[in-house]
PDB file of N, CA and C in Angstrom:
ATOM      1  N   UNK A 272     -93.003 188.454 152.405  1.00 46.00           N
ATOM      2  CA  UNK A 272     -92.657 189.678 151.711  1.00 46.00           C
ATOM      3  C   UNK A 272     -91.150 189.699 151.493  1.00 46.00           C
ATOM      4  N   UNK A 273     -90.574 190.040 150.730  1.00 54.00           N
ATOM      5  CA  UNK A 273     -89.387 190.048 150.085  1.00 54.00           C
ATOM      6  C   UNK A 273     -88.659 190.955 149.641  1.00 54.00           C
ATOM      7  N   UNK A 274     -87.625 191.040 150.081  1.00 53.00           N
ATOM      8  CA  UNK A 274     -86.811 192.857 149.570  1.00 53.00           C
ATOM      9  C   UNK A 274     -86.396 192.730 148.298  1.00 53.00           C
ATOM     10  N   UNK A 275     -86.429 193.482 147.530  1.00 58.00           N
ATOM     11  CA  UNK A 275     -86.615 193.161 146.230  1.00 58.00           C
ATOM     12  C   UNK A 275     -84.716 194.141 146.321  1.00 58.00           C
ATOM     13  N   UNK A 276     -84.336 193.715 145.392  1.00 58.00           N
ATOM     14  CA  UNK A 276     -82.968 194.779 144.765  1.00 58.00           C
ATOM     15  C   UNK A 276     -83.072 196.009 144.356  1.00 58.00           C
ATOM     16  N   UNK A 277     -83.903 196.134 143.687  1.00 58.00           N
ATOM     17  CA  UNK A 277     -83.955 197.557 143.782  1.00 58.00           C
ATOM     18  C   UNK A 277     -84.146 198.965 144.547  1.00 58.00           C
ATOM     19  N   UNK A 278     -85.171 197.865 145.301  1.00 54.00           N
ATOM     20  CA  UNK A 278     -85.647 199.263 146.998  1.00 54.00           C
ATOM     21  C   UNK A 278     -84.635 199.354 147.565  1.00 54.00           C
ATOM     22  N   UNK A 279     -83.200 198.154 147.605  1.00 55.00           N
ATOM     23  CA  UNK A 279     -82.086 198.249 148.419  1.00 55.00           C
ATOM     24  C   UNK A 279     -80.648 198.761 148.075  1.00 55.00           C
ATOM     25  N   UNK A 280     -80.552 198.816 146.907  1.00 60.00           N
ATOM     26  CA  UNK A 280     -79.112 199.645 146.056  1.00 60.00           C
ATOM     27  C   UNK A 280     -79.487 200.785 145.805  1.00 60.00           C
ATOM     28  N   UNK A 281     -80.720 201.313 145.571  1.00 67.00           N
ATOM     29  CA  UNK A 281     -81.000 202.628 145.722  1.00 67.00           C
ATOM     30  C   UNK A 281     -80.238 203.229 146.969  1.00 67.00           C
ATOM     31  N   UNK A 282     -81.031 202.699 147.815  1.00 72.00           N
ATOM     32  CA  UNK A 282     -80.477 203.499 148.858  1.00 72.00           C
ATOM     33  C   UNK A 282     -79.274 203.501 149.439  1.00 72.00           C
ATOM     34  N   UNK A 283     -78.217 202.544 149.352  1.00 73.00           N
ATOM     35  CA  UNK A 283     -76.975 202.308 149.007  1.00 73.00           C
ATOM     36  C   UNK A 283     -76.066 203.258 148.343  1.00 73.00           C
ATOM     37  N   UNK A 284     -76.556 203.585 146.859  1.00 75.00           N
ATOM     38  CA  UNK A 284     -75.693 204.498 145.865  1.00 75.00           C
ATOM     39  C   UNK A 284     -76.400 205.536 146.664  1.00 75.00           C
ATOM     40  N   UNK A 285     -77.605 205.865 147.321  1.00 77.00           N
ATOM     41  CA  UNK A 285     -77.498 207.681 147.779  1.00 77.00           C
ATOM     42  C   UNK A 285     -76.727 207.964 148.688  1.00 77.00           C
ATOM     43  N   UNK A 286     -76.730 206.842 149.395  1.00 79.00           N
ATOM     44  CA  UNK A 286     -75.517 207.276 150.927  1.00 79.00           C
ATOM     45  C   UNK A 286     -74.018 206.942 150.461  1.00 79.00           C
ATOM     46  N   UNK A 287     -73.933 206.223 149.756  1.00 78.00           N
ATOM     47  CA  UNK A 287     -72.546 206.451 148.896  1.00 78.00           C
ATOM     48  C   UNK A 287     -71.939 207.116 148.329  1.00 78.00           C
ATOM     49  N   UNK A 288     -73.248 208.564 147.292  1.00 80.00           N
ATOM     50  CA  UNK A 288     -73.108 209.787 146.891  1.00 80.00           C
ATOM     51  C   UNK A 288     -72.875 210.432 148.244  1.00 80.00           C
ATOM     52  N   UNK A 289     -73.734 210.520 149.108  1.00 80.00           N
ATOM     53  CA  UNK A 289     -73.683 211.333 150.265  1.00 80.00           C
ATOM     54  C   UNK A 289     -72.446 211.560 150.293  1.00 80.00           C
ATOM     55  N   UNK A 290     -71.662 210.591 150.969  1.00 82.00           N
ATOM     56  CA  UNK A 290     -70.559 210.362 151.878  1.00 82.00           C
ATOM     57  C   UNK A 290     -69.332 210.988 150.572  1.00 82.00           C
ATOM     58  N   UNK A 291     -69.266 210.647 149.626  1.00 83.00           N
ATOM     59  CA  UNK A 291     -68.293 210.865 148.708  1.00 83.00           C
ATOM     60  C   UNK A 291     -68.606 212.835 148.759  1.00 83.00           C
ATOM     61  N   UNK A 292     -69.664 213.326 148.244  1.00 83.00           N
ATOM     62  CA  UNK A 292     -69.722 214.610 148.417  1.00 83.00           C
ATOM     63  C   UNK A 292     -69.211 215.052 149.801  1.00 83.00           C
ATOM     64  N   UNK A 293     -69.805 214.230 150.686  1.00 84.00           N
ATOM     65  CA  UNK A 293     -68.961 215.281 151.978  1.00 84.00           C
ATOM     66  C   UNK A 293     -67.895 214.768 152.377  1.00 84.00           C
ATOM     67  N   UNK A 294     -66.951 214.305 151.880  1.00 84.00           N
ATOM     68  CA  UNK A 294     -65.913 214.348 151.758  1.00 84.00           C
ATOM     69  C   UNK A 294     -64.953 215.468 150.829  1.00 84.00           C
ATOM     70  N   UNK A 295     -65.554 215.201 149.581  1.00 88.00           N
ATOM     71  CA  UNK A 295     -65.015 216.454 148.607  1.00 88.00           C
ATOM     72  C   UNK A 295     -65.170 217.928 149.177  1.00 88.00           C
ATOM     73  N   UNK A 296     -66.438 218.163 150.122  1.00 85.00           N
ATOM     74  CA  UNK A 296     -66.507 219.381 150.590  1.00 85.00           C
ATOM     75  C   UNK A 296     -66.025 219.721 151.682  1.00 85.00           C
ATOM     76  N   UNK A 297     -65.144 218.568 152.377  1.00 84.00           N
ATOM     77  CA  UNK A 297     -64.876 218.813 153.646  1.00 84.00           C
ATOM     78  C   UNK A 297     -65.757 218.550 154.657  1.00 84.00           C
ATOM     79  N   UNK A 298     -66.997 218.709 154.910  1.00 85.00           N
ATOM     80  CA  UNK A 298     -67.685 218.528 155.958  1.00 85.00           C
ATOM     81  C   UNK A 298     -67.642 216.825 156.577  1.00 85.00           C
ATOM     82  N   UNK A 299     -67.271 216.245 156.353  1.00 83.00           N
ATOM     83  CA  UNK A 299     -66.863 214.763 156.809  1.00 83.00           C
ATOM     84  C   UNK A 299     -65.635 214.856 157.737  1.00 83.00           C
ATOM     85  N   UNK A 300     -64.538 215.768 157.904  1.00 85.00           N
ATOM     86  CA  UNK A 300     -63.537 215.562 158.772  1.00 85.00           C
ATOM     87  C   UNK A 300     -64.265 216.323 160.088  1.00 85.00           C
ATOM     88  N   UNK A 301     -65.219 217.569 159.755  1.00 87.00           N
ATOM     89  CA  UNK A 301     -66.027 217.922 161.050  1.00 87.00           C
ATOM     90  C   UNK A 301     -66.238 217.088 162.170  1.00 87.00           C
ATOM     91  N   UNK A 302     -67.433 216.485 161.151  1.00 86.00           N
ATOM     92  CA  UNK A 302     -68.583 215.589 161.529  1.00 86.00           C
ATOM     93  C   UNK A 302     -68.045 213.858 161.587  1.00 86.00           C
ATOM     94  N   UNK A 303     -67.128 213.483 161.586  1.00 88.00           N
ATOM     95  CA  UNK A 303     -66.162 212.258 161.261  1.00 88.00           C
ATOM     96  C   UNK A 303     -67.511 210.720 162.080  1.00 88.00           C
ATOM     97  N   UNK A 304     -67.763 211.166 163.296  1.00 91.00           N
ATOM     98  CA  UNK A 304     -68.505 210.178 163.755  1.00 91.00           C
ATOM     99  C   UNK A 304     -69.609 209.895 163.152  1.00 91.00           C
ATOM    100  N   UNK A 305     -70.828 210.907 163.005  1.00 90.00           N
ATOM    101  CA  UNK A 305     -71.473 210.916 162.103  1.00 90.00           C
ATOM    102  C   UNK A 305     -71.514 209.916 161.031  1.00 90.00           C
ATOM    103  N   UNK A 306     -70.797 210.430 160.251  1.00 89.00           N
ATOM    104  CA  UNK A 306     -70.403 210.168 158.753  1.00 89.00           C
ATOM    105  C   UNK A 306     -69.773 208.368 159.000  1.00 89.00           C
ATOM    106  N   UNK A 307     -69.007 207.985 160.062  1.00 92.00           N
ATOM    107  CA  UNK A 307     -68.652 206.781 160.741  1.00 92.00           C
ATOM    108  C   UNK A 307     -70.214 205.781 160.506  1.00 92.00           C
ATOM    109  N   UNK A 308     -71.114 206.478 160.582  1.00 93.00           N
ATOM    110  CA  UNK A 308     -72.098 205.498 161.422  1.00 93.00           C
ATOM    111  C   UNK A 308     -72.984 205.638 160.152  1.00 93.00           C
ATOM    112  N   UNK A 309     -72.963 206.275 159.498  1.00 89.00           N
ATOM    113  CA  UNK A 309     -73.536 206.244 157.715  1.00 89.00           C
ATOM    114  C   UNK A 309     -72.710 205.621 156.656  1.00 89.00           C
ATOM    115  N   UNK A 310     -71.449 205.237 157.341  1.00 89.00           N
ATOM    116  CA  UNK A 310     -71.128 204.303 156.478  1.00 89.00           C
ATOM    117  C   UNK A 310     -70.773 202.752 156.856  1.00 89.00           C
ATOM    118  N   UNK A 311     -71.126 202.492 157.801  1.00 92.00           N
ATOM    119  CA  UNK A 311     -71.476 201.435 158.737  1.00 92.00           C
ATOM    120  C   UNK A 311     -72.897 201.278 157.592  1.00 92.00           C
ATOM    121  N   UNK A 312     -73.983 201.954 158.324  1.00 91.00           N
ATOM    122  CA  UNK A 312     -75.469 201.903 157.660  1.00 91.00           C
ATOM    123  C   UNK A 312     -75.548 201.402 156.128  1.00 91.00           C
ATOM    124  N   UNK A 313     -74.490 201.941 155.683  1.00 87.00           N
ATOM    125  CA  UNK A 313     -74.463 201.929 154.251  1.00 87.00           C
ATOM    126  C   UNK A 313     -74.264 200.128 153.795  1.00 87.00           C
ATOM    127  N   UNK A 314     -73.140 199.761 154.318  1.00 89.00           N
ATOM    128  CA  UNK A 314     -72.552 198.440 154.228  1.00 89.00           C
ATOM    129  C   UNK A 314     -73.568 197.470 155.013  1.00 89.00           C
ATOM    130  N   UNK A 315     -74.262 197.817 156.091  1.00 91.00           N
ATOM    131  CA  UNK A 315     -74.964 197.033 156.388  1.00 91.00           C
ATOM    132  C   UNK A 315     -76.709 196.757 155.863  1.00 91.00           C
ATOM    133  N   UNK A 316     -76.714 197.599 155.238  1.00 87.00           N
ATOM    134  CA  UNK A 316     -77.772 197.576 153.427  1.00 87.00           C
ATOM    135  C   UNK A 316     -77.173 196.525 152.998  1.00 87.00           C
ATOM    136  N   UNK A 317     -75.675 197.046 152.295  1.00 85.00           N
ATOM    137  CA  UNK A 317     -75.392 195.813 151.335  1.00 85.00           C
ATOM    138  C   UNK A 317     -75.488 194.591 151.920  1.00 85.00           C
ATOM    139  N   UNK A 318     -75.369 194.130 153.024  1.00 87.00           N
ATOM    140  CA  UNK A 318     -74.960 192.715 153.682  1.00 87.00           C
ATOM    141  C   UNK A 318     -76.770 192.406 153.842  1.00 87.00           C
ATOM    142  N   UNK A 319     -77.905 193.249 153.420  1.00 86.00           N
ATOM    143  CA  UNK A 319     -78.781 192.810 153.661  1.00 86.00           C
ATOM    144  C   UNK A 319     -78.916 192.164 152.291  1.00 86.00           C
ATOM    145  N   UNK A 320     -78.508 193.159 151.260  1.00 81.00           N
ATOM    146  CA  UNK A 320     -78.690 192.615 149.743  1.00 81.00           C
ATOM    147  C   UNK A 320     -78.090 191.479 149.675  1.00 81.00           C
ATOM    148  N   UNK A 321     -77.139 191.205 149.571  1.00 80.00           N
ATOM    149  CA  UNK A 321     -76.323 189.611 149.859  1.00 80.00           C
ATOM    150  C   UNK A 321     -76.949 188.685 150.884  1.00 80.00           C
ATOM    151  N   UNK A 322     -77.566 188.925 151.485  1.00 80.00           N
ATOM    152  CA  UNK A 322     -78.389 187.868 152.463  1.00 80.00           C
ATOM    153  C   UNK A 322     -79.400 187.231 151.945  1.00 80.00           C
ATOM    154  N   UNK A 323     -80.376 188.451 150.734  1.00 78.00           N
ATOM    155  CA  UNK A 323     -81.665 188.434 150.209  1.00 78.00           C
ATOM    156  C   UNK A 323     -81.276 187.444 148.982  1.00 78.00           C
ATOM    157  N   UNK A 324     -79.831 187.979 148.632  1.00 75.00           N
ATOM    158  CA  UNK A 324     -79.609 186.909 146.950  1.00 75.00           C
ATOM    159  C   UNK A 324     -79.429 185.937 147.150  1.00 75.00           C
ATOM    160  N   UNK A 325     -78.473 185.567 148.445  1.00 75.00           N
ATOM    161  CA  UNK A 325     -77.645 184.722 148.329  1.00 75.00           C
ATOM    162  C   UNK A 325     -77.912 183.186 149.440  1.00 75.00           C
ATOM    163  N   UNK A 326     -79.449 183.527 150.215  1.00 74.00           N
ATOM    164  CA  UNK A 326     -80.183 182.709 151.028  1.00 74.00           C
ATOM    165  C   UNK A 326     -81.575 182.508 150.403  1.00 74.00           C
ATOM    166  N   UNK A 327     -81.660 182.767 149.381  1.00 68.00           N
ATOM    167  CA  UNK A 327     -83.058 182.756 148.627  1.00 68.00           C
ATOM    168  C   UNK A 327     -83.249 181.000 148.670  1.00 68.00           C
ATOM    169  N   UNK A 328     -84.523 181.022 148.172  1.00 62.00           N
ATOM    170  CA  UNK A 328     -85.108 179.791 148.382  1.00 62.00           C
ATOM    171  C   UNK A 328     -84.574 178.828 146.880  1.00 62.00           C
ATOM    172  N   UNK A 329     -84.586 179.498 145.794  1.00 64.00           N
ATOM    173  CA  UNK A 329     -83.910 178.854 144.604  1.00 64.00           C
ATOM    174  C   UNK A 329     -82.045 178.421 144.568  1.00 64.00           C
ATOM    175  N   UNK A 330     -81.293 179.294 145.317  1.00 63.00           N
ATOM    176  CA  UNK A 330     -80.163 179.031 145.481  1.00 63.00           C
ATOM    177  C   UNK A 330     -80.282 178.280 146.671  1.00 63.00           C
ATOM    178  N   UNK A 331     -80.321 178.071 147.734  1.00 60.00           N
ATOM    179  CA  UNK A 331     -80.824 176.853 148.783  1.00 60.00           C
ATOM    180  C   UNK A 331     -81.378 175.715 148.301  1.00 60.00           C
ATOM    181  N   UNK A 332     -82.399 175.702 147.562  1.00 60.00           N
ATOM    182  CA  UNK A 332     -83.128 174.391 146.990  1.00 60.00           C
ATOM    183  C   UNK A 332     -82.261 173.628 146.039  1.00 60.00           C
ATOM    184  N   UNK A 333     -81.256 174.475 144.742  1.00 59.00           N
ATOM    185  CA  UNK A 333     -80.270 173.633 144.187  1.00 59.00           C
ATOM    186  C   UNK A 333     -79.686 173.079 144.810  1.00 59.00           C
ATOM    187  N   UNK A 334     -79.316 173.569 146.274  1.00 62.00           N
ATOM    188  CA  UNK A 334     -78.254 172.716 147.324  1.00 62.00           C
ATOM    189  C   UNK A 334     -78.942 171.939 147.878  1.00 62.00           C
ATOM    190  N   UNK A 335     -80.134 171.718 148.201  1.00 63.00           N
ATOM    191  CA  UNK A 335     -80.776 170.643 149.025  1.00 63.00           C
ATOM    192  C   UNK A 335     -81.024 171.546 150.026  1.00 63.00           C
ATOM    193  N   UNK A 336     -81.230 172.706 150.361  1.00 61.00           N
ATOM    194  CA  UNK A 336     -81.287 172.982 151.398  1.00 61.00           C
ATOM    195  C   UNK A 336     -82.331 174.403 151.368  1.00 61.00           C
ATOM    196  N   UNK A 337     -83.771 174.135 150.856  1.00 60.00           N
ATOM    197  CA  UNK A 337     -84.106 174.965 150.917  1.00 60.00           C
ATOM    198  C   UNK A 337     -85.141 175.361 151.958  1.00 60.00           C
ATOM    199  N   UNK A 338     -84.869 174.373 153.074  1.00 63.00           N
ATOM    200  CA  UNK A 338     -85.634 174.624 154.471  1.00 63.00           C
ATOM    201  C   UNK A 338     -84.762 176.028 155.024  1.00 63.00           C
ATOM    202  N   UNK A 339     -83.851 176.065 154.376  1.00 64.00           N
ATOM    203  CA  UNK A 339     -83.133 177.258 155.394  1.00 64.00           C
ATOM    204  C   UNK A 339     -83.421 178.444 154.545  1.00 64.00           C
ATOM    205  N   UNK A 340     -84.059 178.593 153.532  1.00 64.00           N
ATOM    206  CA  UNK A 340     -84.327 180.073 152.921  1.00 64.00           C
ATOM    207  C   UNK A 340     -85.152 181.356 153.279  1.00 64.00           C
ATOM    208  N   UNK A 341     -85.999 180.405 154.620  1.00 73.00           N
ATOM    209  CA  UNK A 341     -86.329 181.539 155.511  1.00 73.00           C
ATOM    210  C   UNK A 341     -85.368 182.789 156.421  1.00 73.00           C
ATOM    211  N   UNK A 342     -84.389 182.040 156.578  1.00 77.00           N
ATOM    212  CA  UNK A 342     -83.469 182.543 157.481  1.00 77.00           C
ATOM    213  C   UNK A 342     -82.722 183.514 156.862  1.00 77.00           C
ATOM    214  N   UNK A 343     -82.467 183.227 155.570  1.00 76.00           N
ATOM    215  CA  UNK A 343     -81.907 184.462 154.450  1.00 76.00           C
ATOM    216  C   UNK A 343     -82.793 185.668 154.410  1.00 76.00           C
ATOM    217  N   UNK A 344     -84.199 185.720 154.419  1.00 78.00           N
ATOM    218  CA  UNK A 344     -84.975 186.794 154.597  1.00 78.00           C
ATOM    219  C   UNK A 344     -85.197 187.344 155.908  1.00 78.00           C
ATOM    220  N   UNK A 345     -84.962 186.553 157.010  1.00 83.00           N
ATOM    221  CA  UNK A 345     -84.908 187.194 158.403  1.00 83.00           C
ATOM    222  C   UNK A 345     -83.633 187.915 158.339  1.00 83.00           C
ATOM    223  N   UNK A 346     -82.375 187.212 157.863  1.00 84.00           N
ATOM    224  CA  UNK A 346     -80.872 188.064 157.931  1.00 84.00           C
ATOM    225  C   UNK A 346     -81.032 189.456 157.376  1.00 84.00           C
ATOM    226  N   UNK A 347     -81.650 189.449 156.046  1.00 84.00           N
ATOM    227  CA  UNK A 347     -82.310 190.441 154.482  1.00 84.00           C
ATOM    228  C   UNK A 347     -82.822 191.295 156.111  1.00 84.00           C
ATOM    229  N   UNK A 348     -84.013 190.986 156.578  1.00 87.00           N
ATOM    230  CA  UNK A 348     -84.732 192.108 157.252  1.00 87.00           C
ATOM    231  C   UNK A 348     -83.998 192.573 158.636  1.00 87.00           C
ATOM    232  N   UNK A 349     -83.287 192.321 159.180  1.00 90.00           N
ATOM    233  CA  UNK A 349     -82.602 192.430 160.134  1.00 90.00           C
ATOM    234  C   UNK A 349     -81.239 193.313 160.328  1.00 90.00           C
ATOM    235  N   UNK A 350     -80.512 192.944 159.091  1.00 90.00           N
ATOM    236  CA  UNK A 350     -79.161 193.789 158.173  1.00 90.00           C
ATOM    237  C   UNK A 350     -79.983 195.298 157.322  1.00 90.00           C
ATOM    238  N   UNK A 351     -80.996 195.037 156.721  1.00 89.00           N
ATOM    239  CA  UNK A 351     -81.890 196.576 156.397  1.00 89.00           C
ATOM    240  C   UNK A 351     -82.358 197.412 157.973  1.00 89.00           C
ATOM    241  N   UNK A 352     -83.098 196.829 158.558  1.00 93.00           N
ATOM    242  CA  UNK A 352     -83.344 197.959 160.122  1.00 93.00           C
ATOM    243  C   UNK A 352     -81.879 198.025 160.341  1.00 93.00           C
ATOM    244  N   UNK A 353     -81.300 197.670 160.804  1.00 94.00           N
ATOM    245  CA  UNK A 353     -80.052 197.498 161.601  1.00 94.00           C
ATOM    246  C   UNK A 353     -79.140 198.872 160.767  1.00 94.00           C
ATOM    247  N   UNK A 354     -78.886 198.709 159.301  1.00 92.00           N
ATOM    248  CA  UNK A 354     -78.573 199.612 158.228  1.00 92.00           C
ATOM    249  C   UNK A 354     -79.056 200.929 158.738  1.00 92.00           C
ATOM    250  N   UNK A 355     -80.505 200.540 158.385  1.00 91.00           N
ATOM    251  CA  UNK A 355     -81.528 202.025 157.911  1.00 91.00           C
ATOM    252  C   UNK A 355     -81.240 203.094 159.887  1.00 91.00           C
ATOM    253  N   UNK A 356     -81.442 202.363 160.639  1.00 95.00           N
ATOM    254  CA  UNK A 356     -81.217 202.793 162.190  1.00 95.00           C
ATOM    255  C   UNK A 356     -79.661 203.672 162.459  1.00 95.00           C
ATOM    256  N   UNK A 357     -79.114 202.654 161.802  1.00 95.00           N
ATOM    257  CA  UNK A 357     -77.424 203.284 162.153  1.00 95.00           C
ATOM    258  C   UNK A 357     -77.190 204.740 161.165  1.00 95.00           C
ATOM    259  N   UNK A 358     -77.570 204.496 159.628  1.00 92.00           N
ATOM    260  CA  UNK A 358     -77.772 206.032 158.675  1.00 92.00           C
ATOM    261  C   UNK A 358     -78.532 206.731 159.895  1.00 92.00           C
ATOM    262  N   UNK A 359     -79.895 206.602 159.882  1.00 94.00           N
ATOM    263  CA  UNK A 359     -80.356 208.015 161.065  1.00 94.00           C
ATOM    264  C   UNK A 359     -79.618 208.200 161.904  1.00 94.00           C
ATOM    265  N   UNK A 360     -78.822 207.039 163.244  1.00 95.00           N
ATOM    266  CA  UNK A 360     -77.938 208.257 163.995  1.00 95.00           C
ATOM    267  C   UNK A 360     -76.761 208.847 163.984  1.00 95.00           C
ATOM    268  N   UNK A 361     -76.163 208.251 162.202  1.00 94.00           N
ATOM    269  CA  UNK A 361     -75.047 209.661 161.845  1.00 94.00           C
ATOM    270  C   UNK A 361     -75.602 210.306 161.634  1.00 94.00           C
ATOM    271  N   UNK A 362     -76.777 210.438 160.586  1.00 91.00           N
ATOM    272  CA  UNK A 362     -77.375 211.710 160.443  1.00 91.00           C
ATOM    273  C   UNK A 362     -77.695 212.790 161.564  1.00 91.00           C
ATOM    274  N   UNK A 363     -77.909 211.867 162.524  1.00 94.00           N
ATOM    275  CA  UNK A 363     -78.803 212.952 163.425  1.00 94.00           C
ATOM    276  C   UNK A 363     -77.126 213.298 164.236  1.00 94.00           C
ATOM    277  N   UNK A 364     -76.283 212.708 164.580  1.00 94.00           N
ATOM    278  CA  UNK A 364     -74.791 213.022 165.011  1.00 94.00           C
ATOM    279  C   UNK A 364     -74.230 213.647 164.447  1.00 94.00           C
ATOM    280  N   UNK A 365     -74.128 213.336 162.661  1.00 91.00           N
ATOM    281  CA  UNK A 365     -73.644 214.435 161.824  1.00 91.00           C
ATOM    282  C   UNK A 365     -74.418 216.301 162.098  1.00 91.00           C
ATOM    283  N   UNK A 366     -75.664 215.923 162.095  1.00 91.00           N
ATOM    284  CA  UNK A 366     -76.502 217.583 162.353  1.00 91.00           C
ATOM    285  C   UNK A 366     -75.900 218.205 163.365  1.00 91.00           C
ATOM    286  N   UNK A 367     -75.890 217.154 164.678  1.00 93.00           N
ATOM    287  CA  UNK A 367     -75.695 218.048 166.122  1.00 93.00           C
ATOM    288  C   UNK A 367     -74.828 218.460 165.586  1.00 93.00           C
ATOM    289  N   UNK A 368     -73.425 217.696 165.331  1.00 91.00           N
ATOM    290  CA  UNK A 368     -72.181 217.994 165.645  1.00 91.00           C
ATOM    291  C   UNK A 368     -71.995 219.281 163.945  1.00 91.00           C
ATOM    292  N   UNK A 369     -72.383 219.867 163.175  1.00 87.00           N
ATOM    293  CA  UNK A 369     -72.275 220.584 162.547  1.00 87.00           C
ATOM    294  C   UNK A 369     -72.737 221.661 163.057  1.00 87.00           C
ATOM    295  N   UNK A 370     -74.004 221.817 163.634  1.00 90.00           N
ATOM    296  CA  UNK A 370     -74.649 222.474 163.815  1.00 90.00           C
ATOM    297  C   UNK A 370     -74.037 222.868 164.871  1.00 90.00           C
ATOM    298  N   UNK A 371     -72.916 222.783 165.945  1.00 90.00           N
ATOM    299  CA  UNK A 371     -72.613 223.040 167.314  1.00 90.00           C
ATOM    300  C   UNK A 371     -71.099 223.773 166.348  1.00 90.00           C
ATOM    301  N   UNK A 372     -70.734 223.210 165.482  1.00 72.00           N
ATOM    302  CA  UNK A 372     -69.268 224.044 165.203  1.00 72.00           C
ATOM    303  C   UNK A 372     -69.972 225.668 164.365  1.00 72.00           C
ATOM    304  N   UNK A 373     -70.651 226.029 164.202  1.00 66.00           N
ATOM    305  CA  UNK A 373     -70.973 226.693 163.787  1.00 66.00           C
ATOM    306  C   UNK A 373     -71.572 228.267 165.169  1.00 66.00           C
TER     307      UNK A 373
END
């Protein structure tokens, strides 16, 4: 199974909107850790997308080396959890910690 590009820049540009809006509104200097660990999440999406393009079995095989194109999709799935895990606990760090200044 294979992460396709699109299921993965989606979610990229929303936490990228995210983060840019709460910044403009202020709520990012609150919540700073939070927001720390959603944009960690964010970048570590992209490093899954670059793993998925750039270890594929067609770019490996021009090199001779397409025994290793498995390992590009283990990196791909490993850099997405790793991503998707770190967004939930700013989120859930961003909530407490808003929700407690209030």
């Amino acid at each position: 199974m294979s992460i396709e590009l699109g299921l993965l820049t989606s979610p990229v540009i929303g936490v990228f909107v995210v983060l840019v809006l709460a910044e403009y509104t202020g709520i990012r200097k609150m919540a700073e850790k939070g927001f720390n660990w959603i944009a960690a999440g964010a970048i570590l999406i992209m490093l899954a997308v670059f793993a998925e393009l750039s270890f594929n079995a067609s770019t490996l095989g021009a090199l001779g080396l397409g025994a290793v194109a498995p390992i590009g999709a283990l990196l791909a799935g490993l850099f997405s959890v790793l991503g998707g895990i770190a967004v939930l606990v700013g989120a859930v760090l961003a909530v407490i910690t808003l929700l407690q200044e209030q």
